[in-house]
XYZ file of C-alpha atoms in Angstrom:
151
model
C -53.203 -6.550 31.320
C -50.279 -5.099 32.818
C -46.973 -6.062 31.671
C -47.960 -8.526 29.612
C -46.878 -11.892 28.907
C -43.139 -12.223 29.781
C -41.784 -14.621 27.198
C -38.281 -16.253 27.806
C -35.800 -16.582 25.501
C -36.454 -18.243 22.342
C -40.177 -18.169 22.695
C -40.991 -14.615 21.924
C -44.235 -14.591 19.663
C -41.733 -12.641 16.707
C -39.189 -15.263 16.460
C -41.711 -18.491 16.887
C -43.177 -20.098 13.694
C -46.634 -20.688 15.617
C -48.323 -17.705 18.019
C -51.460 -18.000 19.217
C -53.637 -14.989 21.214
C -57.308 -15.691 22.796
C -58.782 -12.940 25.343
C -62.377 -13.292 26.880
C -64.506 -10.864 29.213
C -65.953 -11.864 32.088
C -68.299 -11.063 34.616
C -66.509 -14.165 36.645
C -64.103 -13.023 39.768
C -60.420 -13.258 39.204
C -60.203 -15.582 42.134
C -62.870 -18.024 40.565
C -60.997 -18.133 36.959
C -57.662 -18.730 38.960
C -59.146 -21.802 40.967
C -60.258 -23.387 37.546
C -57.090 -22.856 35.730
C -54.825 -23.882 38.375
C -57.158 -27.121 39.022
C -55.364 -29.212 36.443
C -57.113 -32.137 37.417
C -60.601 -30.641 36.548
C -58.882 -29.623 33.048
C -60.972 -32.496 30.986
C -64.149 -31.695 32.694
C -63.831 -28.265 31.406
C -61.733 -28.516 28.137
C -63.118 -31.395 26.193
C -59.284 -31.403 24.801
C -57.014 -31.929 27.796
C -57.124 -35.488 29.294
C -54.424 -37.529 31.095
C -53.244 -34.890 33.589
C -50.870 -35.915 36.498
C -49.220 -33.844 38.484
C -45.781 -34.628 40.028
C -46.230 -35.649 43.562
C -49.994 -36.217 43.255
C -52.689 -33.378 44.099
C -55.219 -31.713 42.068
C -53.803 -28.174 41.558
C -50.790 -26.719 40.084
C -48.075 -24.663 42.031
C -45.144 -22.497 41.102
C -42.536 -25.262 39.570
C -44.714 -27.649 39.460
C -44.485 -30.612 36.844
C -47.196 -32.437 34.966
C -48.036 -34.563 32.161
C -51.091 -34.296 30.239
C -52.459 -34.849 26.826
C -53.503 -31.930 24.184
C -54.377 -32.329 20.645
C -53.559 -36.186 20.305
C -49.561 -35.078 21.833
C -48.576 -35.917 25.173
C -46.592 -33.406 27.223
C -44.370 -32.694 30.076
C -44.713 -29.633 31.594
C -43.502 -27.373 34.133
C -44.826 -24.201 35.705
C -42.473 -21.432 34.865
C -44.663 -18.612 35.991
C -47.110 -18.382 39.287
C -48.739 -15.233 40.215
C -51.930 -16.309 41.880
C -55.080 -14.632 40.706
C -52.668 -12.889 37.959
C -50.588 -15.070 36.007
C -49.486 -18.446 35.854
C -47.058 -20.025 32.649
C -45.636 -23.138 31.384
C -43.708 -24.886 29.648
C -44.398 -27.970 27.397
C -41.849 -30.733 25.611
C -43.357 -33.406 23.719
C -42.099 -35.476 20.679
C -42.321 -32.782 18.177
C -43.540 -29.741 20.173
C -41.983 -27.365 22.161
C -44.196 -24.714 23.882
C -44.836 -21.845 26.172
C -48.586 -20.926 27.008
C -48.775 -18.171 29.454
C -51.963 -16.700 31.275
C -52.871 -13.576 32.430
C -56.034 -12.454 34.333
C -56.402 -8.752 34.901
C -59.250 -7.592 37.358
C -62.611 -5.379 35.654
C -64.927 -3.888 37.947
C -67.071 -6.963 39.325
C -65.197 -9.351 36.913
C -62.153 -9.839 34.826
C -60.165 -10.119 31.628
C -58.677 -13.610 30.821
C -55.553 -13.264 28.110
C -54.014 -16.506 27.331
C -51.182 -16.881 24.546
C -48.893 -19.646 23.140
C -45.675 -19.788 21.148
C -44.908 -22.993 19.729
C -41.919 -24.668 17.837
C -41.491 -28.702 16.050
C -42.333 -30.612 13.393
C -45.786 -31.818 14.735
C -46.715 -28.053 15.802
C -45.736 -26.892 12.171
C -47.792 -30.044 10.205
C -50.581 -29.572 12.893
C -51.351 -25.699 11.592
C -50.818 -26.425 8.254
C -53.394 -28.823 8.329
C -55.695 -27.276 10.687
C -54.783 -23.625 11.087
C -57.589 -22.025 13.201
C -57.936 -25.183 15.974
C -55.875 -23.944 18.229
C -57.356 -20.888 18.330
C -60.907 -22.614 18.686
C -59.846 -24.791 21.515
C -58.277 -22.536 23.553
C -61.918 -20.237 22.748
C -63.541 -22.859 24.486
C -61.325 -23.124 27.481
C -61.582 -19.417 27.687
C -65.056 -19.694 27.915
C -65.356 -22.615 30.653
C -63.176 -20.358 32.809
C -64.860 -17.622 32.188
C -68.763 -19.397 32.733
């Protein structure tokens, strides 16, 4: 996966209380996966854990430095795209009540398809309580998201 995730200061997995990693191999072309991933307005149709997605200034697709709001795991988040390299990588920082997170995605071509990797680190009381009560919930939901992107 190339150089891997470019963790900003304070979000590296070795320091974060919560770190989730999911990966999938698919025969789907990287450009198709990318279009599905940046089409944030369409997330609720492929990822049932996302709702109320709204990009500041309107539009349906994420872009470099886009700011957007949404809900996931029942938490309202304000997010900002921090990395945006078409068909290769995207990452955003998310802040909500009791949670601060960094969610990164890498897409690497493989023959006729690609590998999709997503990693997330989190801080905050809501994050920690959620992890204690539902220890594998985030991994399961992220895997469902990957499977929808890969379909």
